[in-house]
mmCIF file of C-alpha atoms in Angstrom:
data_model
loop_
_atom_site.group_PDB
_atom_site.id
_atom_site.type_symbol
_atom_site.label_atom_id
_atom_site.label_comp_id
_atom_site.label_asym_id
_atom_site.label_seq_id
_atom_site.Cartn_x
_atom_site.Cartn_y
_atom_site.Cartn_z
ATOM 1 C CA MET A 1 -5.715 -12.706 21.972
ATOM 2 C CA LYS A 2 -6.437 -12.907 18.266
ATOM 3 C CA LYS A 3 -4.545 -15.448 16.252
ATOM 4 C CA PHE A 4 -1.621 -13.847 14.422
ATOM 5 C CA LEU A 5 0.718 -15.026 11.723
ATOM 6 C CA SER A 6 3.871 -16.421 13.253
ATOM 7 C CA ILE A 7 7.291 -15.773 11.814
ATOM 8 C CA ALA A 8 7.740 -19.421 10.920
ATOM 9 C CA LEU A 9 4.462 -19.586 9.032
ATOM 10 C CA ALA A 10 5.296 -16.395 7.150
ATOM 11 C CA LEU A 11 8.611 -17.849 6.028
ATOM 12 C CA VAL A 12 6.964 -21.053 4.896
ATOM 13 C CA MET A 13 4.426 -19.022 2.934
ATOM 14 C CA VAL A 14 7.119 -17.023 1.136
ATOM 15 C CA LEU A 15 9.141 -20.129 0.269
ATOM 16 C CA SER A 16 6.112 -22.025 -0.974
ATOM 17 C CA LEU A 17 5.081 -19.153 -3.215
ATOM 18 C CA ALA A 18 8.558 -18.964 -4.693
ATOM 19 C CA ALA A 19 8.467 -22.686 -5.376
ATOM 20 C CA CYS A 20 5.167 -22.290 -7.257
ATOM 21 C CA GLY A 21 6.727 -19.813 -9.672
ATOM 22 C CA GLY A 22 4.532 -16.891 -8.635
ATOM 23 C CA ASN A 23 2.068 -16.965 -11.557
ATOM 24 C CA LYS A 24 -1.632 -17.669 -11.186
ATOM 25 C CA SER A 25 -4.740 -16.748 -13.118
ATOM 26 C CA GLU A 26 -8.450 -16.791 -12.601
ATOM 27 C CA GLY A 27 -11.521 -16.091 -14.697
ATOM 28 C CA THR A 28 -15.028 -14.801 -14.110
ATOM 29 C CA ASP A 29 -18.331 -15.591 -15.743
ATOM 30 C CA GLY A 30 -17.688 -12.821 -18.251
ATOM 31 C CA GLY A 31 -20.267 -10.381 -19.504
ATOM 32 C CA SER A 32 -20.759 -7.274 -21.552
ATOM 33 C CA SER A 33 -18.809 -4.051 -21.033
ATOM 34 C CA ASP A 34 -19.273 -0.420 -21.986
ATOM 35 C CA ALA A 35 -15.706 -0.579 -23.330
ATOM 36 C CA GLY A 36 -16.589 -3.183 -25.973
ATOM 37 C CA SER A 37 -19.441 -4.716 -27.914
ATOM 38 C CA ALA A 38 -22.291 -6.569 -26.232
ATOM 39 C CA ASP A 39 -20.639 -9.949 -26.770
ATOM 40 C CA GLU A 40 -17.077 -8.860 -26.018
ATOM 41 C CA THR A 41 -15.586 -9.572 -22.607
ATOM 42 C CA VAL A 42 -13.053 -7.079 -21.283
ATOM 43 C CA LYS A 43 -9.780 -8.739 -20.260
ATOM 44 C CA VAL A 44 -7.825 -7.231 -17.372
ATOM 45 C CA ALA A 45 -4.524 -8.444 -15.883
ATOM 46 C CA LEU A 46 -2.883 -7.634 -12.537
ATOM 47 C CA VAL A 47 0.903 -7.856 -12.059
ATOM 48 C CA LEU A 48 2.401 -7.917 -8.546
ATOM 49 C CA SER A 49 5.990 -8.044 -7.294
ATOM 50 C CA GLY A 50 4.811 -9.542 -3.985
ATOM 51 C CA ASP A 51 2.275 -12.204 -3.069
ATOM 52 C CA ILE A 52 -1.460 -11.907 -2.597
ATOM 53 C CA ASN A 53 -1.280 -13.009 1.058
ATOM 54 C CA ASP A 54 1.130 -10.333 2.281
ATOM 55 C CA GLY A 55 -1.518 -8.747 4.504
ATOM 56 C CA GLY A 56 -0.924 -5.370 2.883
ATOM 57 C CA TRP A 57 0.048 -3.795 -0.444
ATOM 58 C CA CYS A 58 -0.368 -6.725 -2.814
ATOM 59 C CA GLN A 59 -3.242 -8.415 -0.996
ATOM 60 C CA SER A 60 -5.371 -5.274 -0.981
ATOM 61 C CA ALA A 61 -4.752 -4.752 -4.714
ATOM 62 C CA TYR A 62 -5.735 -8.342 -5.419
ATOM 63 C CA GLU A 63 -8.931 -8.030 -3.372
ATOM 64 C CA GLY A 64 -9.937 -4.929 -5.339
ATOM 65 C CA PHE A 65 -9.096 -6.752 -8.567
ATOM 66 C CA VAL A 66 -11.376 -9.650 -7.655
ATOM 67 C CA ALA A 67 -14.178 -7.256 -6.728
ATOM 68 C CA ALA A 68 -13.828 -5.337 -10.006
ATOM 69 C CA GLY A 69 -13.858 -8.576 -11.967
ATOM 70 C CA GLU A 70 -17.101 -9.628 -10.348
ATOM 71 C CA GLU A 71 -18.720 -6.203 -10.702
ATOM 72 C CA TYR A 72 -17.960 -5.752 -14.389
ATOM 73 C CA GLY A 73 -17.918 -9.382 -15.570
ATOM 74 C CA LEU A 74 -14.268 -9.228 -16.584
ATOM 75 C CA GLU A 75 -11.998 -11.982 -17.786
ATOM 76 C CA THR A 76 -9.112 -11.690 -15.343
ATOM 77 C CA ALA A 77 -5.630 -13.061 -14.776
ATOM 78 C CA TYR A 78 -2.856 -12.158 -12.372
ATOM 79 C CA SER A 79 0.823 -12.788 -11.727
ATOM 80 C CA GLU A 80 2.261 -12.541 -8.212
ATOM 81 C CA SER A 81 5.811 -12.541 -6.841
ATOM 82 C CA VAL A 82 7.187 -11.466 -10.222
ATOM 83 C CA ASN A 83 10.943 -10.840 -10.105
ATOM 84 C CA GLN A 84 12.508 -7.774 -11.680
ATOM 85 C CA PRO A 85 14.131 -9.634 -14.625
ATOM 86 C CA ASP A 86 10.650 -10.882 -15.580
ATOM 87 C CA PHE A 87 8.772 -7.583 -15.407
ATOM 88 C CA GLU A 88 8.884 -6.812 -19.131
ATOM 89 C CA SER A 89 8.169 -10.341 -20.326
ATOM 90 C CA THR A 90 5.223 -10.766 -17.934
ATOM 91 C CA ILE A 91 3.620 -7.472 -18.960
ATOM 92 C CA ARG A 92 4.331 -8.101 -22.645
ATOM 93 C CA GLU A 93 2.759 -11.560 -22.520
ATOM 94 C CA TYR A 94 -0.527 -10.203 -21.197
ATOM 95 C CA ALA A 95 -0.600 -7.480 -23.861
ATOM 96 C CA ALA A 96 0.217 -9.947 -26.628
ATOM 97 C CA ASN A 97 -2.538 -12.282 -25.441
ATOM 98 C CA GLY A 98 -5.236 -9.677 -25.944
ATOM 99 C CA TYR A 99 -5.666 -8.165 -22.489
ATOM 100 C CA ASN A 100 -7.259 -4.740 -22.743
ATOM 101 C CA LEU A 101 -5.893 -3.331 -19.471
ATOM 102 C CA VAL A 102 -2.745 -4.333 -17.567
ATOM 103 C CA ILE A 103 -2.423 -3.009 -14.000
ATOM 104 C CA CYS A 104 1.062 -3.080 -12.452
ATOM 105 C CA VAL A 105 1.128 -2.527 -8.705
ATOM 106 C CA GLY A 106 4.336 -0.737 -7.790
ATOM 107 C CA SER A 107 6.776 1.935 -8.929
ATOM 108 C CA GLU A 108 9.261 -0.835 -9.690
ATOM 109 C CA PHE A 109 7.271 -1.584 -12.853
ATOM 110 C CA ALA A 110 7.619 1.945 -14.290
ATOM 111 C CA ASP A 111 10.577 1.224 -16.577
ATOM 112 C CA ALA A 112 9.062 -2.004 -17.888
ATOM 113 C CA CYS A 113 5.749 -0.280 -18.610
ATOM 114 C CA THR A 114 7.561 2.504 -20.464
ATOM 115 C CA VAL A 115 9.258 -0.077 -22.688
ATOM 116 C CA VAL A 116 6.244 -2.315 -23.355
ATOM 117 C CA ALA A 117 3.425 0.246 -23.699
ATOM 118 C CA PRO A 118 4.573 1.676 -27.062
ATOM 119 C CA GLU A 119 4.612 -1.845 -28.509
ATOM 120 C CA PHE A 120 0.870 -2.236 -27.878
ATOM 121 C CA PRO A 121 -0.844 1.152 -28.418
ATOM 122 C CA GLU A 122 -4.332 -0.408 -28.188
ATOM 123 C CA VAL A 123 -3.647 -1.859 -24.721
ATOM 124 C CA MET A 124 -3.978 0.371 -21.656
ATOM 125 C CA PHE A 125 -1.312 0.183 -18.940
ATOM 126 C CA ALA A 126 -1.682 1.490 -15.368
ATOM 127 C CA ASP A 127 1.278 1.719 -12.977
ATOM 128 C CA PHE A 128 0.736 2.321 -9.252
ATOM 129 C CA ASN A 129 3.182 4.743 -7.652
ATOM 130 C CA GLY A 130 4.711 5.366 -11.058
ATOM 131 C CA ASN A 131 5.649 8.832 -12.285
ATOM 132 C CA VAL A 132 5.231 8.420 -16.039
ATOM 133 C CA GLU A 133 2.456 9.303 -18.456
ATOM 134 C CA LEU A 134 3.010 8.161 -22.011
ATOM 135 C CA GLU A 135 0.611 8.801 -24.874
ATOM 136 C CA PRO A 136 -1.609 7.172 -25.766
ATOM 137 C CA ASN A 137 -1.858 4.361 -23.233
ATOM 138 C CA LEU A 138 0.273 4.588 -20.070
ATOM 139 C CA ALA A 139 -1.045 6.228 -16.890
ATOM 140 C CA SER A 140 0.354 6.385 -13.359
ATOM 141 C CA TYR A 141 -1.663 6.371 -10.160
ATOM 142 C CA ARG A 142 -0.102 7.711 -6.981
ATOM 143 C CA TYR A 143 -1.097 8.027 -3.348
ATOM 144 C CA THR A 144 -0.580 11.183 -1.344
ATOM 145 C CA THR A 145 1.773 9.198 0.874
ATOM 146 C CA THR A 146 2.611 12.244 2.958
ATOM 147 C CA GLN A 147 -0.944 11.986 4.320
ATOM 148 C CA THR A 148 -0.440 8.307 5.174
ATOM 149 C CA GLY A 149 2.822 8.864 7.005
ATOM 150 C CA PHE A 150 1.711 12.003 8.842
ATOM 151 C CA ALA A 151 -1.462 10.341 10.130
ATOM 152 C CA ALA A 152 0.540 7.329 11.338
ATOM 153 C CA GLY A 153 3.038 9.619 13.074
ATOM 154 C CA VAL A 154 0.239 11.476 14.842
ATOM 155 C CA ILE A 155 -1.216 8.199 16.105
ATOM 156 C CA ALA A 156 2.167 6.849 17.201
ATOM 157 C CA ALA A 157 3.059 9.997 19.142
ATOM 158 C CA THR A 158 -0.350 10.079 20.801
ATOM 159 C CA ILE A 159 -0.358 6.491 22.060
ATOM 160 C CA THR A 160 3.337 5.954 22.917
ATOM 161 C CA LYS A 161 4.319 5.679 26.566
ATOM 162 C CA THR A 162 8.104 5.903 26.068
ATOM 163 C CA ASN A 163 8.095 8.739 23.508
ATOM 164 C CA LYS A 164 10.099 6.539 21.120
ATOM 165 C CA VAL A 165 8.404 5.496 17.857
ATOM 166 C CA ALA A 166 9.705 4.108 14.576
ATOM 167 C CA TYR A 167 8.777 3.482 10.944
ATOM 168 C CA LEU A 168 10.415 0.485 9.236
ATOM 169 C CA SER A 169 10.393 0.869 5.456
ATOM 170 C CA GLY A 170 11.064 -1.680 2.744
ATOM 171 C CA SER A 171 12.634 0.923 0.449
ATOM 172 C CA ASN A 172 14.007 4.432 0.232
ATOM 173 C CA ALA A 173 12.200 5.155 -3.049
ATOM 174 C CA ALA A 174 10.716 8.650 -3.209
ATOM 175 C CA HIS A 175 7.159 7.713 -2.213
ATOM 176 C CA PHE A 176 8.477 5.708 0.754
ATOM 177 C CA GLN A 177 10.631 8.677 1.787
ATOM 178 C CA ASP A 178 7.573 10.904 1.574
ATOM 179 C CA SER A 179 5.766 8.555 3.923
ATOM 180 C CA TYR A 180 8.432 7.955 6.563
ATOM 181 C CA GLU A 181 9.623 11.571 6.661
ATOM 182 C CA SER A 182 6.006 12.637 7.103
ATOM 183 C CA PHE A 183 5.675 10.034 9.863
ATOM 184 C CA LYS A 184 8.393 11.877 11.740
ATOM 185 C CA ASP A 185 6.681 15.195 10.987
ATOM 186 C CA GLY A 186 3.374 13.897 12.325
ATOM 187 C CA ALA A 187 4.971 12.572 15.491
ATOM 188 C CA LYS A 188 6.710 15.884 16.164
ATOM 189 C CA TYR A 189 3.485 17.773 15.419
ATOM 190 C CA ILE A 190 2.078 16.075 18.525
ATOM 191 C CA ASN A 191 5.277 16.117 20.592
ATOM 192 C CA PRO A 192 8.291 18.158 19.387
ATOM 193 C CA ASP A 193 10.570 16.251 21.792
ATOM 194 C CA ILE A 194 9.641 12.742 20.659
ATOM 195 C CA GLU A 195 12.249 10.351 19.236
ATOM 196 C CA ALA A 196 10.822 9.408 15.835
ATOM 197 C CA GLU A 197 13.033 7.065 13.828
ATOM 198 C CA ALA A 198 12.886 5.817 10.233
ATOM 199 C CA ILE A 199 14.720 2.623 9.293
ATOM 200 C CA VAL A 200 15.131 1.505 5.674
ATOM 201 C CA MET A 201 15.426 -2.298 5.643
ATOM 202 C CA ASP A 202 15.830 -2.560 1.863
ATOM 203 C CA THR A 203 13.639 -5.654 1.650
ATOM 204 C CA PHE A 204 10.006 -6.471 0.965
ATOM 205 C CA ASP A 205 10.079 -10.195 1.669
ATOM 206 C CA ASP A 206 12.733 -10.944 4.318
ATOM 207 C CA VAL A 207 10.427 -11.557 7.270
ATOM 208 C CA ALA A 208 13.256 -12.697 9.555
ATOM 209 C CA LEU A 209 15.303 -9.545 8.909
ATOM 210 C CA ALA A 210 12.271 -7.359 9.576
ATOM 211 C CA GLN A 211 11.567 -9.114 12.863
ATOM 212 C CA GLU A 212 15.213 -8.836 13.905
ATOM 213 C CA THR A 213 15.308 -5.129 13.023
ATOM 214 C CA ALA A 214 12.082 -4.470 14.901
ATOM 215 C CA GLN A 215 13.329 -6.370 17.932
ATOM 216 C CA GLY A 216 16.477 -4.245 17.981
ATOM 217 C CA LEU A 217 14.335 -1.121 18.226
ATOM 218 C CA ILE A 218 12.115 -2.668 20.884
ATOM 219 C CA ASP A 219 15.216 -3.487 22.941
ATOM 220 C CA LYS A 220 16.087 0.219 22.800
ATOM 221 C CA GLY A 221 12.729 1.235 24.252
ATOM 222 C CA TYR A 222 10.667 1.949 21.142
ATOM 223 C CA ASP A 223 7.088 1.020 21.986
ATOM 224 C CA VAL A 224 5.144 1.895 18.794
ATOM 225 C CA LEU A 225 6.347 0.537 15.458
ATOM 226 C CA LEU A 226 5.079 0.515 11.890
ATOM 227 C CA GLY A 227 6.311 -1.739 9.086
ATOM 228 C CA ASN A 228 5.696 -0.774 5.452
ATOM 229 C CA ALA A 229 7.390 -3.567 3.489
ATOM 230 C CA ASN A 230 4.887 -5.984 1.912
ATOM 231 C CA THR A 231 5.374 -9.488 3.381
ATOM 232 C CA ALA A 232 8.328 -8.343 5.509
ATOM 233 C CA SER A 233 5.888 -6.189 7.489
ATOM 234 C CA LEU A 234 4.601 -9.384 9.067
ATOM 235 C CA GLY A 235 7.974 -9.726 10.794
ATOM 236 C CA VAL A 236 7.538 -6.296 12.373
ATOM 237 C CA ILE A 237 4.074 -7.247 13.606
ATOM 238 C CA ALA A 238 5.380 -10.573 14.953
ATOM 239 C CA ALA A 239 8.123 -8.799 16.944
ATOM 240 C CA CYS A 240 5.609 -6.352 18.407
ATOM 241 C CA GLU A 241 3.182 -9.137 19.306
ATOM 242 C CA GLU A 242 5.845 -11.234 21.015
ATOM 243 C CA SER A 243 7.208 -8.243 22.945
ATOM 244 C CA GLY A 244 3.808 -6.891 23.944
ATOM 245 C CA ILE A 245 4.291 -3.469 22.383
ATOM 246 C CA MET A 246 2.003 -1.529 20.074
ATOM 247 C CA CYS A 247 2.016 -1.569 16.289
ATOM 248 C CA ILE A 248 0.260 0.570 13.692
ATOM 249 C CA GLY A 249 -0.961 -1.223 10.592
ATOM 250 C CA ILE A 250 -0.388 0.347 7.203
ATOM 251 C CA ILE A 251 -1.640 -0.077 3.629
ATOM 252 C CA SER A 252 -4.292 -2.620 4.706
ATOM 253 C CA ASP A 253 -6.317 -2.842 7.908
ATOM 254 C CA GLN A 254 -3.980 -5.290 9.653
ATOM 255 C CA TYR A 255 -5.881 -5.741 12.913
ATOM 256 C CA SER A 256 -6.314 -9.485 12.290
ATOM 257 C CA GLN A 257 -2.537 -10.009 12.416
ATOM 258 C CA GLY A 258 -2.389 -9.553 16.187
ATOM 259 C CA ASP A 259 -3.618 -7.684 19.263
ATOM 260 C CA CYS A 260 -0.558 -5.459 18.982
ATOM 261 C CA VAL A 261 -2.097 -3.741 15.930
ATOM 262 C CA LYS A 262 -4.192 -1.020 17.537
ATOM 263 C CA VAL A 263 -5.287 0.776 14.363
ATOM 264 C CA SER A 264 -4.189 1.031 10.729
ATOM 265 C CA VAL A 265 -3.666 3.838 8.245
ATOM 266 C CA VAL A 266 -5.009 2.381 5.041
ATOM 267 C CA GLN A 267 -3.774 3.127 1.528
ATOM 268 C CA ASP A 268 -6.628 1.358 -0.121
ATOM 269 C CA ASN A 269 -5.290 -0.423 -3.181
ATOM 270 C CA ALA A 270 -8.656 -2.137 -3.511
ATOM 271 C CA THR A 271 -10.329 1.235 -4.038
ATOM 272 C CA LEU A 272 -7.628 2.332 -6.463
ATOM 273 C CA VAL A 273 -7.776 -0.826 -8.587
ATOM 274 C CA GLN A 274 -11.537 -0.514 -8.828
ATOM 275 C CA ALA A 275 -11.225 3.165 -9.788
ATOM 276 C CA VAL A 276 -8.785 2.328 -12.595
ATOM 277 C CA VAL A 277 -11.027 -0.426 -13.955
ATOM 278 C CA LYS A 278 -14.049 1.892 -13.807
ATOM 279 C CA GLN A 279 -12.141 4.547 -15.753
ATOM 280 C CA TYR A 280 -11.429 1.990 -18.465
ATOM 281 C CA ILE A 281 -14.979 0.655 -18.571
ATOM 282 C CA ASP A 282 -16.363 4.211 -18.767
ATOM 283 C CA GLY A 283 -13.967 5.102 -21.588
ATOM 284 C CA GLU A 284 -12.186 7.679 -19.421
ATOM 285 C CA PHE A 285 -8.761 6.021 -19.112
ATOM 286 C CA LYS A 286 -6.017 8.225 -20.587
ATOM 287 C CA ALA A 287 -2.304 8.889 -20.332
ATOM 288 C CA SER A 288 -2.042 10.897 -17.116
ATOM 289 C CA ILE A 289 -0.635 11.038 -13.605
ATOM 290 C CA ASN A 290 -3.375 10.698 -10.996
ATOM 291 C CA LEU A 291 -3.043 11.513 -7.284
ATOM 292 C CA PHE A 292 -5.347 9.814 -4.768
ATOM 293 C CA GLY A 293 -5.661 10.708 -1.089
ATOM 294 C CA MET A 294 -8.121 11.126 1.747
ATOM 295 C CA ASN A 295 -10.570 13.185 -0.289
ATOM 296 C CA GLU A 296 -10.831 10.372 -2.857
ATOM 297 C CA GLY A 297 -11.390 7.761 -0.138
ATOM 298 C CA ALA A 298 -8.102 6.061 -0.976
ATOM 299 C CA ILE A 299 -6.416 6.898 2.354
ATOM 300 C CA TYR A 300 -8.152 6.674 5.712
ATOM 301 C CA VAL A 301 -7.738 5.625 9.335
ATOM 302 C CA SER A 302 -9.318 2.240 9.979
ATOM 303 C CA ASP A 303 -11.754 1.258 12.682
ATOM 304 C CA TRP A 304 -10.057 0.708 16.030
ATOM 305 C CA HIS A 305 -11.777 -2.680 16.451
ATOM 306 C CA GLY A 306 -12.299 -2.005 20.158
ATOM 307 C CA HIS A 307 -8.743 -0.875 20.862
ATOM 308 C CA ASP A 308 -9.898 2.729 21.271
ATOM 309 C CA SER A 309 -11.097 1.722 24.736
ATOM 310 C CA GLU A 310 -7.417 1.324 25.698
ATOM 311 C CA PHE A 311 -6.847 5.058 25.263
ATOM 312 C CA THR A 312 -8.397 8.207 26.690
ATOM 313 C CA GLU A 313 -11.114 10.209 24.988
ATOM 314 C CA GLU A 314 -8.636 13.070 24.756
ATOM 315 C CA GLN A 315 -6.133 10.917 22.857
ATOM 316 C CA ILE A 316 -8.723 9.724 20.349
ATOM 317 C CA ALA A 317 -10.029 13.273 19.909
ATOM 318 C CA GLN A 318 -6.500 14.563 19.292
ATOM 319 C CA ILE A 319 -5.957 11.963 16.577
ATOM 320 C CA ASN A 320 -9.318 12.648 14.946
ATOM 321 C CA GLU A 321 -8.695 16.388 14.905
ATOM 322 C CA ALA A 322 -5.312 15.979 13.217
ATOM 323 C CA VAL A 323 -6.740 13.573 10.623
ATOM 324 C CA GLU A 324 -9.496 16.067 9.806
ATOM 325 C CA LYS A 325 -6.886 18.764 9.265
ATOM 326 C CA ILE A 326 -4.959 16.477 6.932
ATOM 327 C CA ALA A 327 -8.097 15.738 4.942
ATOM 328 C CA ASP A 328 -9.327 19.343 4.670
ATOM 329 C CA GLY A 329 -5.906 20.581 3.536
ATOM 330 C CA SER A 330 -5.361 23.026 6.380
ATOM 331 C CA LEU A 331 -2.109 21.418 7.575
ATOM 332 C CA LYS A 332 -0.755 21.559 4.034
ATOM 333 C CA GLU A 333 -1.771 25.196 3.668
ATOM 334 C CA GLU A 334 0.082 25.971 6.904
ATOM 335 C CA GLY A 335 3.217 24.228 5.608
ATOM 336 C CA ILE A 336 3.036 21.586 8.339
ATOM 337 C CA LEU A 337 2.156 18.710 6.008
ATOM 338 C CA ARG A 338 4.807 18.557 3.304
ATOM 339 C CA LYS A 339 4.056 18.119 -0.389
ATOM 340 C CA THR A 340 4.846 14.809 -2.022
ATOM 341 C CA SER A 341 8.004 14.529 -4.117
ATOM 342 C CA PHE A 342 5.815 14.476 -7.223
ATOM 343 C CA GLU A 343 3.918 17.738 -6.718
#
């Protein structure tokens, strides 16, 4: 059995990060950029509400940020575990200190970006899962989260043995609703009689609460769970691992967190961060709302890491067929895959 992150270790990690104040920065060797003169280094900052070791949303964004910094010779800095009262001041500080591009990873930053962006018209601001475009310098980047949820629901319904599956969400914000409602749609697409549940935990960092909530569902016979809640998701995985039931990873490929994670539906923040940086470097960044999905390589089903051998060829084929129909748009055209709340 692969080593997985225990609930105690996860709690220690969260507490230690809070004690450190949540702000860190790093630099690269620098270099020239198409966005500036030959001797000017482009400065890019990343702002996260969670920590870079959450095994999902924030970690994948950070990994893409590091890769972009190395590829383009950027001067980089990041802030993690930023609390809501500090959103504006953190973003404003980066802009005031000469950063050319500030990337905020989460819809929770939308209001702060809307306030700060007009103060610094020469600085570009990108908000993930935001819904605002503000001339001349604020753009939002969204995932087609209905694709993510539907694919996860298809997988859950195909591999369950009890016909009881559940999605545990950290929030009921619109893009989370799109995902967990589509999870139920995907499950019922495979089996109209399945019990597909969505639970909103209203937390992104309470690992203990997530594990307790997951265990309550397991005790009721649910045998495939998914947790989309930043660090709190690790509590869902821990409950599944301890109980010997199956889990679907989400946002990142979470197979390394335990044998219970059979496959993941990835919303690749690494790809999205790199795409945003490339737009800036190429001089193509503009105030706009951008939607990324399977066709852009931002959403995909991960490798099974050998777990596909635990299921029949028919089950794997059924999943693959449904995923292809999500990607080619046919399920959306048929009205089976719902539109996102922002279309």
